[in-house]
XYZ file of C-alpha atoms in Angstrom:
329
model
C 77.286 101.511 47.104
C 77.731 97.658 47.134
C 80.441 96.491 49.721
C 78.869 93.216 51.084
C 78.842 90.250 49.012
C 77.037 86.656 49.549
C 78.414 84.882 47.143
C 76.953 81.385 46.959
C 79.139 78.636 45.365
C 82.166 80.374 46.626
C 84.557 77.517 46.494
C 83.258 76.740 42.479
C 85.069 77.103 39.192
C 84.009 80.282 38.786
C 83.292 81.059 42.399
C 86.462 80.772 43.502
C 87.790 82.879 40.424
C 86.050 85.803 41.412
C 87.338 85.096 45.274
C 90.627 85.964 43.580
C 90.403 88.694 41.753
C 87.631 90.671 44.284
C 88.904 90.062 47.597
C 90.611 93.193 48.444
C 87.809 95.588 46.611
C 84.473 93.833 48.094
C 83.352 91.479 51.581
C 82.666 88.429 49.878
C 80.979 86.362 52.354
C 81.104 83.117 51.136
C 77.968 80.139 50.804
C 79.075 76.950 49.822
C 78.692 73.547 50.703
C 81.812 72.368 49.875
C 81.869 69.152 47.633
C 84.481 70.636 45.938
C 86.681 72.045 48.907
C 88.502 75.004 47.742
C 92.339 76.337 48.465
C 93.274 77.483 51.528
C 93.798 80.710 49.987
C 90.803 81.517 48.531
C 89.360 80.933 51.842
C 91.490 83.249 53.664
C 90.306 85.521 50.833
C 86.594 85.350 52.516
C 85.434 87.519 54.748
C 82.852 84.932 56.394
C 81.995 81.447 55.035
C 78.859 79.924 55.463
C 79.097 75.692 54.580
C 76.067 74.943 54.033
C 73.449 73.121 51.549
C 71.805 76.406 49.327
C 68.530 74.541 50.266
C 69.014 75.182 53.807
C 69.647 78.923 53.479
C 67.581 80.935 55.946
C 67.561 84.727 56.025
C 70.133 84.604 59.212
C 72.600 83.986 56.098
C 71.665 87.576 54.338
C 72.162 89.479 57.498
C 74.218 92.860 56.431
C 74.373 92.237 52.626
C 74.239 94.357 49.797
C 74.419 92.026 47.033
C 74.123 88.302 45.879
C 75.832 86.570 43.618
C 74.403 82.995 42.945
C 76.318 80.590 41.458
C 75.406 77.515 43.950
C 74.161 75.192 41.639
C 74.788 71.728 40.426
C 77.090 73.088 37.694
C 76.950 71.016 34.408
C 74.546 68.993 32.101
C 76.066 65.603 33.081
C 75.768 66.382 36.696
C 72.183 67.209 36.322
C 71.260 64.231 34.655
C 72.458 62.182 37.760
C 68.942 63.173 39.129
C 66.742 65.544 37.303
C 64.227 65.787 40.308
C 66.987 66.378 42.447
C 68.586 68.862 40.240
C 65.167 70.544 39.717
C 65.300 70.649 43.902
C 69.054 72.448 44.485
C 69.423 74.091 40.687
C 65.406 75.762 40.778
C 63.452 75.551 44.154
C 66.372 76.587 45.651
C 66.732 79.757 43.894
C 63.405 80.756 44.513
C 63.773 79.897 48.057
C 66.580 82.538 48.214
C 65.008 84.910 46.015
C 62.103 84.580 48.653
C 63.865 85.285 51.711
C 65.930 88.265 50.068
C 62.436 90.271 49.873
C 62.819 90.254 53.682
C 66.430 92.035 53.939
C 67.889 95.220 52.482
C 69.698 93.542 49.816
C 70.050 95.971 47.037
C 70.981 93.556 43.952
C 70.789 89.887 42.838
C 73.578 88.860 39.997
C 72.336 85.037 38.594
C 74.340 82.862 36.787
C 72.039 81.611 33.937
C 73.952 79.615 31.111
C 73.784 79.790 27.286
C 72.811 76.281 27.017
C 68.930 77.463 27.141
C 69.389 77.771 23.384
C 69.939 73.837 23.066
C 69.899 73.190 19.736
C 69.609 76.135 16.758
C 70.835 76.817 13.533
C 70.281 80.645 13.379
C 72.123 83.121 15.184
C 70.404 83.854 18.392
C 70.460 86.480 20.750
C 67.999 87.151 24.037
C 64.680 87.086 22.231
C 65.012 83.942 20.426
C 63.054 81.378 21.423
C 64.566 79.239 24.179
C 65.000 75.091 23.683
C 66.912 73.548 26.697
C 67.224 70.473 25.893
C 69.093 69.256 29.435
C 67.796 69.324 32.586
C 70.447 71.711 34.013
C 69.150 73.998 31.009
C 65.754 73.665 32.067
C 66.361 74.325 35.102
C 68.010 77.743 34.085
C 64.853 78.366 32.096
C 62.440 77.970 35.146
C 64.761 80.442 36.949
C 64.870 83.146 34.540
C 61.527 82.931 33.686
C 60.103 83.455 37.768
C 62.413 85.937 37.662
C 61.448 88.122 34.754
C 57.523 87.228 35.541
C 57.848 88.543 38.851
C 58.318 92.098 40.725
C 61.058 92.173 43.386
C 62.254 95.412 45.712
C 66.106 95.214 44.395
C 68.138 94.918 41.190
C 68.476 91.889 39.394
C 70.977 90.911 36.182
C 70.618 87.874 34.646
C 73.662 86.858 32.856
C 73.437 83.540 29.888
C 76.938 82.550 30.287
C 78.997 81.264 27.606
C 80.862 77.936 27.437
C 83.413 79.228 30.270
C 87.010 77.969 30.185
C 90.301 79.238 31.341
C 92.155 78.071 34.682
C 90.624 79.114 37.895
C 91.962 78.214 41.699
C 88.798 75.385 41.692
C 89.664 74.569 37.863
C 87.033 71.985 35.964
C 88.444 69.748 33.555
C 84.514 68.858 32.511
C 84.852 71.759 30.586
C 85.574 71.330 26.686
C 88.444 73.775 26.404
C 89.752 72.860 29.632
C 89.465 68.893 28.897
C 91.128 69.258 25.801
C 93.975 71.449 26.226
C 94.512 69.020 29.457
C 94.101 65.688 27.484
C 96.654 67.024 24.946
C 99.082 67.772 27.235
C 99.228 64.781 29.467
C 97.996 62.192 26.878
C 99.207 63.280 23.670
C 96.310 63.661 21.820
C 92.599 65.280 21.257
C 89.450 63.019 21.644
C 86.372 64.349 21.141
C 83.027 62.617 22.300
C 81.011 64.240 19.082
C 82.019 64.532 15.829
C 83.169 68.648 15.812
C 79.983 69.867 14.340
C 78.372 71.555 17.311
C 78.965 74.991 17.886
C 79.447 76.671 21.156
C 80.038 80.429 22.051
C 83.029 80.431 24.551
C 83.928 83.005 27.004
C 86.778 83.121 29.326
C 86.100 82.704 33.560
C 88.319 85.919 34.067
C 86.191 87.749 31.783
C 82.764 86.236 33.357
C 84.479 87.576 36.956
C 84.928 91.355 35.462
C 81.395 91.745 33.848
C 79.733 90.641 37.096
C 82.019 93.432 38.683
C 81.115 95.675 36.578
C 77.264 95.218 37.283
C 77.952 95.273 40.693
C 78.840 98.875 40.142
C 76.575 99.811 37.489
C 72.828 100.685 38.641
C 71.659 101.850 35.344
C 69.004 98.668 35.283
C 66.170 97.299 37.232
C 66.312 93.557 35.304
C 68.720 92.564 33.463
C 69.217 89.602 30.527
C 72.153 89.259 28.452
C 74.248 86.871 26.761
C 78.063 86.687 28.121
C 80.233 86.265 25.611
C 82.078 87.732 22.532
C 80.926 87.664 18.579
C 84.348 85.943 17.738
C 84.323 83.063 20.455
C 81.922 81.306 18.518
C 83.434 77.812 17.194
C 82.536 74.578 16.485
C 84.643 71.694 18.821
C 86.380 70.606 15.813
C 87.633 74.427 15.411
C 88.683 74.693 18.795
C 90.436 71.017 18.997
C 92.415 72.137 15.585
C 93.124 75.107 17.447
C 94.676 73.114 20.763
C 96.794 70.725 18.266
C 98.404 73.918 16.823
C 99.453 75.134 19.895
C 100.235 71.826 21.474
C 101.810 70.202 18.092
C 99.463 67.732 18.299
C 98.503 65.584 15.080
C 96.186 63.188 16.618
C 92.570 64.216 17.335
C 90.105 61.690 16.488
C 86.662 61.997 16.431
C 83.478 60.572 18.081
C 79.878 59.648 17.496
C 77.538 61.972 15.055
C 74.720 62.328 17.523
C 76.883 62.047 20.876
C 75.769 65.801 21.717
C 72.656 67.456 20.608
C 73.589 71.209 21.536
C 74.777 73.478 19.259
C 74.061 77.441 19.046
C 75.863 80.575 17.648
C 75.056 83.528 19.952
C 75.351 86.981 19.317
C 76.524 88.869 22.336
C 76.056 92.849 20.832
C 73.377 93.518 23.695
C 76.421 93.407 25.945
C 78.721 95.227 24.064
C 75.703 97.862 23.666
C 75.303 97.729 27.795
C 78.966 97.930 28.872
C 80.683 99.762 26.093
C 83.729 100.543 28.157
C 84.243 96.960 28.675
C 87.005 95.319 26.778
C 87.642 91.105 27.148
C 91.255 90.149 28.092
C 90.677 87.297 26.055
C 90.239 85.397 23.286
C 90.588 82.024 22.138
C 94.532 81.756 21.531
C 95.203 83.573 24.581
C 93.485 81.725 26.568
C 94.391 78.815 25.473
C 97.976 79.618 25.786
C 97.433 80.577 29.183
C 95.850 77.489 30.268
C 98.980 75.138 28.834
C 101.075 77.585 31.378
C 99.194 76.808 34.409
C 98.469 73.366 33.247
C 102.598 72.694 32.955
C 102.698 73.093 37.116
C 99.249 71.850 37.749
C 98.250 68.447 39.338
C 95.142 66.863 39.136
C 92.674 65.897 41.313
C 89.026 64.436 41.842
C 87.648 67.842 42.460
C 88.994 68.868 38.565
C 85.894 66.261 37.365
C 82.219 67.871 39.284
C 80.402 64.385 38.466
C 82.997 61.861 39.156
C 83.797 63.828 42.377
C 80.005 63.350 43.177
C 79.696 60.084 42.871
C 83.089 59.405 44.846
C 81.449 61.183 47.664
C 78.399 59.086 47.234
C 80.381 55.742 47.203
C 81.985 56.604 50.340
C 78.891 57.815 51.644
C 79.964 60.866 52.883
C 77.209 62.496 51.395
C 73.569 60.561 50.513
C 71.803 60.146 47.717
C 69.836 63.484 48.129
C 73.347 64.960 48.115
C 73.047 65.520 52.153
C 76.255 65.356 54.115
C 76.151 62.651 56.371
């Protein structure tokens, strides 16, 4: 039975989510170094928390743990382009680092947070066979990860999960996220800009949902290794779809449009592996749900330089509080 957690990127978008909802069922022990520092009350949530750079983890830091959950990773195309040898350094040697030292504890299961955007570009449907085409470094990254994983033999359980486009608020929120950004924009600023011109299509899924499926692996041991798409059939949309979508709901008439070739990406995924793994699961939400639950937490919410992962970066590196390697100093 899994009671003790290492969660790594505890103070994240998603991180911090889970810290939420989990706190009272599990230990979360939390791993983060904390660009992004977190509420007060999702660190009272923790049971432990370790700050600290995941390339510095040793296996002191997976004493009396059960499970990982790995989520500390530079968390977004743009912020991997800022240095793709650097990215390759935190986002993949990192990993394999940690997946190295876990062989040395009891750790029963490793839950990885792999990302969608392996597909890159692709106009057919695709699903966890397809061939992969990451066209970012952040999705290469990914790609080098899942494949040492599923090339290799390891003494505990391991579930990869290919995570939608996530949006929905969370206690860390990220407003570098497309639903986020735009519900945001068109409350504060009136109006919907998009950087592409709409075509693109992304499959969406909402954090809350992300947070229950891992829970629900925690508990389930019917796998050794694990790969699946997170997401649902009907979140697929293109960004002009999901912008027309905002305006409705936020009686917004402007949206104007950008550049043809301003994003590359685009991929419909089919997600019926999941449904075929957790049957019993049902998603709290879809798209106008969520959407409507976002312009409720975003009519109290202030923002900050945390909301923004690459801009809060570079403000750190500008006031050199952290170096160029991303080391505190």
């Amino acid at each position: 039975m899994i009671k003790n957690i290492l969660l790594t990127g505890c103070n994240g978008y998603l991180g911090s989510k889970f810290v939420e909802k989990f706190s009272n069922d599990y230990q979360i022990n939390g791993f983060d170094t904390n660009f992004f520092d977190c509420s007060n009350k999702v660190a009272a949530a923790l049971g432990n928390v370790i700050k600290k750079d995941i390339r510095n983890l040793t296996t002191n830091d997976l004493q009396n743990i059960d499970c990982v959950i790995h989520m500390a990773e530079l968390s977004n195309d743009p912020l991997g382009e800022l240095n793709s040898k650097l990215t390759y350094e935190i986002n993949h040697q990192a990993t394999i680092n940690l997946l190295s030292l876990m062989e040395k504890t009891n750790i029963k299961k490793f839950i990885y947070m792999s990302s969608c955007s392996v597909y890159g570009y692709n106009k057919k449907t695709v699903t966890e066979k397809s061939e992969l085409n990451p066209i970012t470094t952040y999705a290469k990254a990914k790609v080098r990860n899942e494949s040492y994983i599923l090339e290799n033999d390891f003494s505990f359980k391991i579930a990869i999960l290919r995570n939608a486009t996530a949006f929905g608020f969370s206690p860390n929120i990220r407003l570098d996220l497309v639903i986020n950004d735009l519900v945001y924009s068109a409350m504060k600023n009136s109006k919907i800009e998009l950087l592409s011109d709409g075509k693109p299509k992304r499959p969406f899924v909402h954090v809350e949902d992300i947070c229950n499926i891992i829970e629900h692996l925690i508990k389930n041991d019917n796998y050794e290794k694990l790969l699946l798409n997170i997401g649902r059939n009907d979140l697929n949309f293109s960004i002009i779809e999901i912008a027309e979508k905002i305006a409705k709901f936020t009686n917004i008439s402007n949206i104007s449009i950008g550049k043809s070739n301003a994003d590359e990406r685009s991929y419909n995924v089919n997600f019926d592996l999941l449904k075929n793994t957790l049957p019993n699961y049902e998603f709290i939400y879809n798209l106008d749900n969520g959407i409507l639950d976002l312009i409720e937490n975003f009519s109290k919410y202030i923002d900050s330089y945390n909301s923004r992962r690459l801009k809060k970066i570079k403000f750190l590196i500008r006031k050199k509080e952290i170096d160029e390697m991303l080391y505190w100093n």
